[in-house]
Amino acid sequence: MRAGSLRRHRRRTPHPAQIVVIGFAAAIAVGTALLMLPVARRGPGGAGFVDALFTATSAVCVTGLATVDTATYWTPFGQVVILGLIQFGGLGIMICASLIGMVLARKLSVRARVNTAAETKAVGFADIRGLVRGILGITVIVELCVAFVLWLRFMFGYGYGPGEAFAHAGFLAVSSFNNAGFALFTDNLMGFVSDPFICLPIAAAIILGGIGFPVIMQLRKEFRRPLHWTMNTKLVLTGTVVLLVLGTLYLAVIEWSNPKTLGALDPWSRVLAAFFQSVQTRTAGFNSIDIGAMHDASWLGMDVLMFTGGGPAGTAGGIKITTFAVLFFIMIAELRGDPEVNVFGKRLSRAVHRQAITVVLIAVGAVVAGTVALLLLSDHALDRVLFEAVSAFGTVGLSTGITADLPDAGKIVLVLLMFLGRLGPLTLGSAIALRERRVLYQFPKERPAIG
């Protein structure tokens, strides 16, 4: 009898991933309601439902796409709401819930630990409390440091008053570390394209937020002992450096003579702008040049970078560098005829192979479906629509300028892509399928022809 009651209790217990999905949806709903208030919008009346929903989703999913101008459409109250949603979404709803529980009860329940582990992808439960404290500490330190540098630059470099400089610096610091891409300037960061004291601190915050908290915390403890780094840390750091360098070179070569983007700048500013835009494809979404004026080839290259994304358990989106790297090493092993996939002296589990393939196929399916839907709902060209769909799914926020022109149905498509891209295909899938199937039998093997 007691065993039967235990089984019923387990059936009633929500899956951690399901709680994460519900939590994100609830935050978006609350944010939408707040942004629809008349006090959140400049001018008469409140914001429309679609614009409020889109902005709230973009903020919670730390994307940065916008249907209205953040600087002129929203009041300071609305901008504070957006900032709060960005911070809330960047840290993760379950992390925030756990932090609140620690403050009130000074203790985490087993269920809270499970929920936090699901969001942070931590291994085991014993280190959850320390992990949550570490995440909060790292977030505060990075955002304060970046905000301080930007505050000084805005005051002494551009003549802003202390209050105005603080507002812009604080907003950009939170938005950059959380890889959101929102700014309180109408042209985003195009006015600072040649300023390293603005672009580089923001880029540094984006990179730190994008590599993932597990990597940051391991580097903090074992920075001088790379032999002790996990495979995850090595893959993320190596992949980040490679993609940043390749992205910078790719954009610089293609856009170097484009008078509407890099061509109008001096050589040093061209390199800075190319690097800055390469960083943004790590899923941040700021732009210091006109994305809509770039070559089609640049968009295609950025599509690949945005789709790849950043590190797991961080503020970046995309399929993640580790997923891309796993598929790369699977390909190398298959081409070489190796029986196992070995990475940095370690053997990859076959379960990881299946997970990586599943993530990529679901991601490709989502982007293709979203692109087809946007093509049917609008008159824009394929290259622009594909860029928008990848940017939404990768929670990047870069845009060729068509977001505001999309019909309401098209904006809802982007909302769904942002939601799916932030939570991750496997997380969303596991929220629906609460348990793994246990099969007590195996079918005979057979090998179809491949290629």
Coordinates of C-alpha atoms in Angstrom, one line a residue:
M1 CA 0.0 0.0 0.0
R2 CA 2.8 2.4 0.9
A3 CA 4.6 1.5 -2.3
G4 CA 1.5 2.3 -4.3
S5 CA 1.1 5.7 -2.6
L6 CA 4.7 6.4 -3.3
R7 CA 4.2 5.7 -7.0
R8 CA 1.1 7.9 -7.1
H9 CA 3.1 10.7 -5.4
R10 CA 5.9 10.4 -8.0
R11 CA 3.3 10.6 -10.8
R12 CA 1.9 13.8 -9.3
T13 CA 5.4 15.4 -8.9
P14 CA 6.1 17.8 -11.8
H15 CA 9.2 17.1 -13.9
P16 CA 11.9 19.8 -13.2
A17 CA 12.0 20.8 -16.9
Q18 CA 8.2 21.2 -16.9
I19 CA 8.5 23.6 -14.0
V20 CA 11.1 25.6 -15.9
V21 CA 8.8 25.9 -18.9
I22 CA 5.9 27.0 -16.7
G23 CA 8.1 29.4 -14.8
F24 CA 9.3 31.1 -18.0
A25 CA 5.7 31.3 -19.4
A26 CA 4.5 32.9 -16.1
A27 CA 7.3 35.5 -16.2
I28 CA 6.4 36.4 -19.8
A29 CA 2.7 36.7 -18.8
V30 CA 3.5 39.0 -15.9
G31 CA 5.9 41.1 -18.0
T32 CA 3.2 41.4 -20.8
A33 CA 0.6 42.6 -18.3
L34 CA 3.0 45.2 -16.8
L35 CA 4.1 46.5 -20.2
M36 CA 0.4 46.9 -21.2
L37 CA -0.2 49.4 -18.4
P38 CA -0.5 53.0 -19.5
V39 CA 2.3 54.0 -17.2
A40 CA 4.7 51.8 -19.2
R41 CA 4.2 53.5 -22.5
R42 CA 5.0 57.1 -23.6
G43 CA 1.9 58.8 -25.0
P44 CA -1.8 58.0 -24.5
G45 CA -3.0 54.5 -23.6
G46 CA -1.0 51.3 -23.0
A47 CA 0.9 49.2 -25.4
G48 CA -0.9 46.7 -27.6
F49 CA -1.0 43.1 -26.6
V50 CA 1.3 41.8 -29.4
D51 CA 4.0 44.4 -28.8
A52 CA 3.9 43.9 -25.1
L53 CA 4.0 40.1 -25.5
F54 CA 6.8 40.3 -28.0
T55 CA 8.9 42.7 -25.8
A56 CA 8.3 40.6 -22.6
T57 CA 9.3 37.4 -24.4
S58 CA 12.3 39.0 -26.0
A59 CA 13.4 40.3 -22.5
V60 CA 12.8 37.1 -20.6
C61 CA 14.4 35.0 -23.3
V62 CA 17.2 37.5 -23.4
T63 CA 16.9 38.0 -27.1
G64 CA 16.8 41.7 -27.9
L65 CA 14.5 41.7 -30.9
A66 CA 12.0 44.5 -30.7
T67 CA 8.9 45.6 -32.5
V68 CA 9.1 49.2 -31.1
D69 CA 12.0 51.5 -30.2
T70 CA 13.0 50.8 -26.6
A71 CA 14.4 54.3 -26.1
T72 CA 11.3 56.3 -27.2
Y73 CA 8.3 53.9 -26.9
W74 CA 8.6 52.8 -23.3
T75 CA 8.6 55.1 -20.2
P76 CA 11.3 54.7 -17.5
F77 CA 8.8 52.4 -15.8
G78 CA 8.6 50.2 -18.9
Q79 CA 12.3 50.2 -19.3
V80 CA 12.8 49.1 -15.7
V81 CA 10.3 46.3 -16.3
I82 CA 12.3 45.2 -19.3
L83 CA 15.5 45.4 -17.4
G84 CA 14.0 43.3 -14.6
L85 CA 12.7 40.7 -17.1
I86 CA 16.2 40.5 -18.7
Q87 CA 17.9 39.9 -15.4
F88 CA 15.2 37.4 -14.3
G89 CA 15.4 35.5 -17.6
G90 CA 19.2 35.6 -17.7
L91 CA 19.7 34.0 -14.3
G92 CA 16.9 31.5 -14.8
I93 CA 13.6 31.4 -13.0
M94 CA 14.5 28.4 -11.0
I95 CA 17.7 30.1 -9.8
C96 CA 15.8 33.2 -8.7
A97 CA 13.2 31.0 -7.0
S98 CA 15.9 29.2 -5.1
L99 CA 17.6 32.4 -4.1
I100 CA 14.3 33.8 -2.7
G101 CA 13.8 30.5 -0.8
M102 CA 17.3 30.8 0.7
V103 CA 16.7 34.3 1.9
L104 CA 13.4 33.4 3.5
A105 CA 14.0 29.9 4.8
R106 CA 17.8 29.8 4.7
K107 CA 17.4 26.3 3.3
L108 CA 16.7 24.7 0.0
S109 CA 14.3 21.8 -0.3
V110 CA 15.0 18.7 -2.3
R111 CA 12.5 19.8 -5.0
A112 CA 14.1 23.2 -5.2
R113 CA 17.5 21.6 -5.6
V114 CA 16.2 19.5 -8.4
N115 CA 14.6 22.5 -10.1
T116 CA 17.8 24.5 -9.9
A117 CA 19.8 21.6 -11.2
A118 CA 17.5 21.4 -14.2
E119 CA 18.0 25.0 -15.1
T120 CA 21.8 25.1 -14.4
K121 CA 22.5 21.6 -15.7
A122 CA 24.5 20.9 -12.6
V123 CA 25.7 17.5 -11.8
G124 CA 24.4 16.2 -8.5
F125 CA 22.6 18.1 -5.8
A126 CA 25.3 18.7 -3.1
D127 CA 26.8 21.8 -4.8
I128 CA 23.5 23.5 -5.8
R129 CA 23.6 26.0 -2.9
G130 CA 27.2 27.0 -3.6
L131 CA 26.4 27.1 -7.3
V132 CA 23.5 29.5 -6.8
R133 CA 25.6 31.7 -4.6
G134 CA 28.4 31.7 -7.1
I135 CA 26.0 32.6 -10.0
L136 CA 24.7 35.6 -8.0
G137 CA 28.2 36.7 -7.0
I138 CA 29.6 36.5 -10.5
T139 CA 26.6 38.3 -12.0
V140 CA 26.8 41.1 -9.5
I141 CA 30.6 41.5 -9.9
V142 CA 30.6 41.5 -13.7
E143 CA 27.6 43.8 -14.1
L144 CA 29.0 46.3 -11.5
C145 CA 32.4 46.4 -13.1
V146 CA 31.0 46.9 -16.6
A147 CA 28.5 49.5 -15.4
F148 CA 31.3 51.4 -13.6
V149 CA 33.5 51.6 -16.7
L150 CA 30.6 52.6 -18.9
W151 CA 29.4 55.2 -16.4
L152 CA 32.8 56.9 -16.4
R153 CA 33.0 56.8 -20.2
F154 CA 29.5 58.3 -20.6
M155 CA 30.3 61.1 -18.1
F156 CA 33.8 62.1 -19.2
G157 CA 33.7 61.0 -22.8
Y158 CA 30.2 62.2 -23.8
G159 CA 29.3 64.8 -21.2
Y160 CA 26.3 62.9 -19.7
G161 CA 25.2 63.8 -16.2
P162 CA 25.8 61.3 -13.4
G163 CA 22.2 60.1 -13.4
E164 CA 21.8 59.8 -17.1
A165 CA 25.2 58.1 -17.4
F166 CA 24.2 55.7 -14.6
A167 CA 20.9 54.8 -16.3
H168 CA 22.6 53.9 -19.6
A169 CA 25.6 52.2 -18.1
G170 CA 23.5 50.0 -15.7
F171 CA 21.0 49.1 -18.4
L172 CA 23.8 48.1 -20.9
A173 CA 25.7 46.2 -18.2
V174 CA 22.7 44.0 -17.3
S175 CA 21.7 43.6 -21.0
S176 CA 25.2 42.7 -22.1
F177 CA 26.0 40.1 -19.4
N178 CA 22.7 38.5 -19.9
N179 CA 23.3 38.5 -23.7
A180 CA 20.0 40.4 -24.3
G181 CA 21.0 43.2 -26.8
F182 CA 18.5 45.8 -25.5
A183 CA 19.8 49.4 -25.4
L184 CA 18.4 52.8 -24.5
F185 CA 19.6 54.4 -27.7
T186 CA 17.4 54.5 -30.9
D187 CA 20.3 53.4 -33.1
N188 CA 21.4 50.7 -30.5
L189 CA 25.2 51.2 -30.3
M190 CA 25.9 52.5 -33.8
G191 CA 26.9 55.9 -32.3
F192 CA 29.8 54.2 -30.5
V193 CA 31.1 52.1 -33.4
S194 CA 34.7 53.5 -33.0
D195 CA 34.8 53.7 -29.2
P196 CA 36.7 50.8 -27.6
F197 CA 35.8 52.1 -24.1
I198 CA 32.2 51.3 -24.9
C199 CA 32.4 48.3 -27.2
L200 CA 35.1 46.3 -25.5
P201 CA 33.6 46.2 -21.9
I202 CA 30.2 45.2 -23.4
A203 CA 31.9 42.6 -25.6
A204 CA 33.7 41.2 -22.5
A205 CA 30.5 41.0 -20.5
I206 CA 28.8 39.2 -23.4
I207 CA 31.6 36.6 -23.7
L208 CA 31.6 36.0 -20.0
G209 CA 27.9 35.5 -19.8
G210 CA 27.9 33.4 -23.0
I211 CA 30.5 30.8 -22.0
G212 CA 28.3 29.6 -19.1
F213 CA 28.5 29.7 -15.4
P214 CA 30.1 26.2 -14.9
V215 CA 33.0 27.3 -17.1
I216 CA 33.4 30.6 -15.2
M217 CA 33.3 28.9 -11.8
Q218 CA 35.8 26.2 -12.8
L219 CA 38.2 28.9 -14.2
R220 CA 37.9 30.8 -11.0
K221 CA 39.0 27.7 -9.0
E222 CA 41.4 26.0 -11.4
F223 CA 42.5 28.7 -13.9
R224 CA 46.2 27.7 -13.6
R225 CA 45.5 23.9 -13.9
P226 CA 44.1 23.4 -17.4
L227 CA 44.8 19.6 -17.1
H228 CA 42.0 19.5 -14.5
W229 CA 39.5 21.3 -16.7
T230 CA 36.4 19.3 -17.7
M231 CA 35.7 18.4 -21.3
N232 CA 32.8 20.9 -21.2
T233 CA 35.2 23.7 -20.2
K234 CA 37.8 22.8 -22.9
L235 CA 35.2 22.6 -25.6
V236 CA 33.5 25.9 -24.7
L237 CA 36.7 27.9 -24.4
T238 CA 38.3 26.4 -27.6
G239 CA 35.1 26.8 -29.6
T240 CA 34.5 30.3 -28.3
V241 CA 38.0 31.5 -29.4
V242 CA 37.8 29.8 -32.8
L243 CA 34.4 31.1 -33.6
L244 CA 35.2 34.6 -32.5
V245 CA 38.3 34.8 -34.6
L246 CA 36.7 33.2 -37.6
G247 CA 33.7 35.4 -37.3
T248 CA 35.8 38.5 -37.0
L249 CA 37.9 37.6 -40.1
Y250 CA 34.8 36.6 -42.1
L251 CA 32.9 39.8 -41.5
A252 CA 36.0 42.0 -41.9
V253 CA 36.8 40.5 -45.3
I254 CA 33.3 40.7 -46.7
E255 CA 32.3 44.1 -45.3
W256 CA 35.7 45.8 -45.5
S257 CA 34.8 47.9 -48.6
N258 CA 31.1 48.2 -48.0
P259 CA 30.5 52.0 -47.6
K260 CA 27.3 51.4 -45.6
T261 CA 29.0 49.3 -42.9
L262 CA 32.7 49.0 -42.4
G263 CA 33.9 50.9 -45.5
A264 CA 33.2 54.3 -44.0
L265 CA 35.4 53.7 -41.0
D266 CA 39.2 53.9 -40.4
P267 CA 41.1 50.6 -40.4
W268 CA 41.2 50.2 -36.6
S269 CA 37.5 51.0 -36.3
R270 CA 36.8 48.4 -39.0
V271 CA 38.6 45.7 -37.0
L272 CA 36.8 46.8 -33.8
A273 CA 33.4 46.8 -35.5
A274 CA 34.0 43.4 -37.1
F275 CA 35.1 41.9 -33.8
F276 CA 32.1 43.5 -32.0
Q277 CA 29.6 42.1 -34.5
S278 CA 31.3 38.7 -34.3
V279 CA 30.8 38.8 -30.5
Q280 CA 27.1 39.7 -31.0
T281 CA 26.5 36.5 -32.9
R282 CA 27.3 34.7 -29.6
T283 CA 23.6 35.6 -29.0
A284 CA 23.8 39.1 -27.6
G285 CA 22.2 41.2 -30.3
F286 CA 23.8 44.7 -30.0
N287 CA 24.8 46.3 -33.3
S288 CA 27.3 49.0 -33.9
I289 CA 26.8 48.9 -37.7
D290 CA 23.7 48.7 -39.8
I291 CA 22.8 45.0 -40.1
G292 CA 20.3 45.6 -42.8
A293 CA 23.0 47.1 -45.1
M294 CA 25.3 44.1 -44.8
H295 CA 26.0 41.8 -47.7
D296 CA 23.9 38.6 -48.1
A297 CA 27.0 36.5 -47.6
S298 CA 27.6 38.2 -44.2
W299 CA 24.0 37.4 -43.2
L300 CA 24.6 33.7 -44.1
G301 CA 27.8 33.5 -42.1
M302 CA 26.1 35.2 -39.1
D303 CA 23.2 32.7 -39.4
V304 CA 25.7 29.8 -38.8
L305 CA 27.3 31.6 -35.8
M306 CA 23.9 32.6 -34.3
F307 CA 22.6 29.0 -34.7
T308 CA 25.7 27.7 -32.9
G309 CA 25.3 30.1 -30.0
G310 CA 27.4 30.0 -26.8
G311 CA 28.1 27.7 -23.9
P312 CA 25.6 25.6 -22.0
A313 CA 24.2 26.8 -18.6
G314 CA 24.9 30.4 -19.5
T315 CA 23.0 33.3 -20.8
A316 CA 23.6 32.5 -24.5
G317 CA 21.2 30.6 -26.8
G318 CA 21.6 28.5 -29.9
I319 CA 22.3 24.8 -30.0
K320 CA 25.4 25.5 -27.9
I321 CA 29.1 25.2 -28.8
T322 CA 29.4 21.9 -27.1
T323 CA 26.6 20.4 -29.3
F324 CA 28.3 21.7 -32.4
A325 CA 31.7 20.4 -31.2
V326 CA 30.3 16.9 -30.4
L327 CA 28.9 16.6 -34.0
F328 CA 32.2 17.8 -35.4
F329 CA 34.2 15.2 -33.5
I330 CA 31.6 12.5 -34.4
M331 CA 32.2 13.4 -38.1
I332 CA 36.0 13.3 -37.6
A333 CA 35.8 9.9 -35.9
E334 CA 33.6 8.5 -38.7
L335 CA 35.9 9.8 -41.5
R336 CA 38.9 8.3 -39.8
G337 CA 37.1 5.0 -39.1
D338 CA 37.6 5.2 -35.3
P339 CA 35.3 2.9 -33.3
E340 CA 34.9 5.5 -30.6
V341 CA 34.6 9.3 -30.5
N342 CA 37.5 10.7 -28.4
V343 CA 37.7 14.3 -27.3
F344 CA 40.7 15.7 -25.3
G345 CA 41.7 12.3 -24.2
K346 CA 38.2 11.3 -23.1
R347 CA 35.6 9.0 -24.8
L348 CA 32.2 10.4 -25.5
S349 CA 29.2 8.5 -24.3
R350 CA 26.9 7.3 -27.1
A351 CA 24.0 8.9 -25.2
V352 CA 25.7 12.3 -25.9
H353 CA 25.8 11.4 -29.6
R354 CA 22.0 10.9 -29.6
Q355 CA 21.4 14.1 -27.6
A356 CA 23.5 16.2 -29.9
I357 CA 21.8 14.9 -33.0
T358 CA 18.3 15.3 -31.4
V359 CA 19.1 18.9 -30.4
V360 CA 20.3 19.9 -33.9
L361 CA 17.5 18.2 -35.8
I362 CA 14.8 19.8 -33.6
A363 CA 16.6 23.2 -33.9
V364 CA 16.8 22.9 -37.7
G365 CA 13.1 21.8 -37.8
A366 CA 12.1 24.8 -35.7
V367 CA 14.1 27.3 -37.8
V368 CA 12.8 25.9 -41.1
A369 CA 9.2 25.8 -39.9
G370 CA 9.5 29.4 -38.6
T371 CA 11.1 30.6 -41.8
V372 CA 8.4 29.0 -43.9
A373 CA 5.7 30.6 -41.7
L374 CA 7.3 34.0 -42.0
L375 CA 7.6 33.7 -45.8
L376 CA 3.9 32.9 -46.0
L377 CA 2.9 35.7 -43.7
S378 CA 5.1 38.5 -45.2
D379 CA 6.6 39.7 -48.5
H380 CA 10.2 39.8 -47.4
A381 CA 13.0 37.9 -49.1
L382 CA 14.2 34.6 -47.9
D383 CA 17.6 35.8 -46.7
R384 CA 16.1 38.4 -44.4
V385 CA 13.4 36.1 -43.1
L386 CA 15.9 33.3 -42.5
F387 CA 18.2 35.7 -40.6
E388 CA 15.2 36.8 -38.4
A389 CA 14.2 33.2 -37.7
V390 CA 17.7 32.1 -36.7
S391 CA 18.2 35.3 -34.6
A392 CA 14.9 34.6 -32.7
F393 CA 15.6 30.9 -32.2
G394 CA 19.2 31.6 -31.2
T395 CA 17.9 34.3 -28.8
V396 CA 20.4 36.7 -30.5
G397 CA 18.4 39.8 -31.3
L398 CA 20.1 41.0 -34.4
S399 CA 17.8 42.0 -37.1
T400 CA 17.9 43.1 -40.8
G401 CA 15.1 45.6 -39.9
I402 CA 12.0 43.7 -40.8
T403 CA 10.8 42.7 -37.3
A404 CA 8.6 45.8 -36.8
D405 CA 7.1 45.4 -40.3
L406 CA 5.9 41.9 -39.7
P407 CA 2.2 41.3 -39.3
D408 CA 1.0 40.2 -35.8
A409 CA 0.9 36.6 -36.8
G410 CA 4.6 36.8 -37.9
K411 CA 5.5 38.4 -34.6
I412 CA 3.8 35.5 -32.8
V413 CA 5.9 33.1 -34.8
L414 CA 9.1 34.9 -33.6
V415 CA 7.7 34.7 -30.0
L416 CA 7.4 31.0 -30.3
L417 CA 10.9 30.7 -31.7
M418 CA 12.4 32.8 -28.9
F419 CA 10.6 30.7 -26.3
L420 CA 11.7 27.4 -27.8
G421 CA 15.2 28.7 -28.4
R422 CA 15.7 29.9 -24.8
L423 CA 14.4 26.7 -23.1
G424 CA 16.2 24.4 -25.5
P425 CA 14.7 21.6 -27.6
L426 CA 15.5 18.9 -25.1
T427 CA 14.3 20.8 -22.1
L428 CA 11.0 21.6 -23.8
G429 CA 10.7 18.0 -25.0
S430 CA 11.4 16.5 -21.6
A431 CA 8.8 18.9 -20.1
I432 CA 6.2 17.1 -22.3
A433 CA 7.6 13.6 -22.0
L434 CA 8.0 13.4 -18.2
R435 CA 9.8 10.1 -18.0
E436 CA 12.2 8.1 -20.0
R437 CA 10.9 4.9 -21.5
R438 CA 12.5 1.7 -20.2
V439 CA 12.5 -1.0 -22.9
L440 CA 13.1 -4.5 -21.6
Y441 CA 13.8 -6.0 -25.0
Q442 CA 15.9 -5.3 -28.1
F443 CA 15.2 -5.8 -31.8
P444 CA 17.8 -7.5 -34.1
K445 CA 20.3 -5.1 -35.7
E446 CA 20.2 -4.2 -39.4
R447 CA 22.1 -1.5 -41.3
P448 CA 20.6 0.6 -44.0
A449 CA 22.6 2.2 -46.7
I450 CA 23.9 5.7 -45.9
G451 CA 24.8 8.2 -48.5

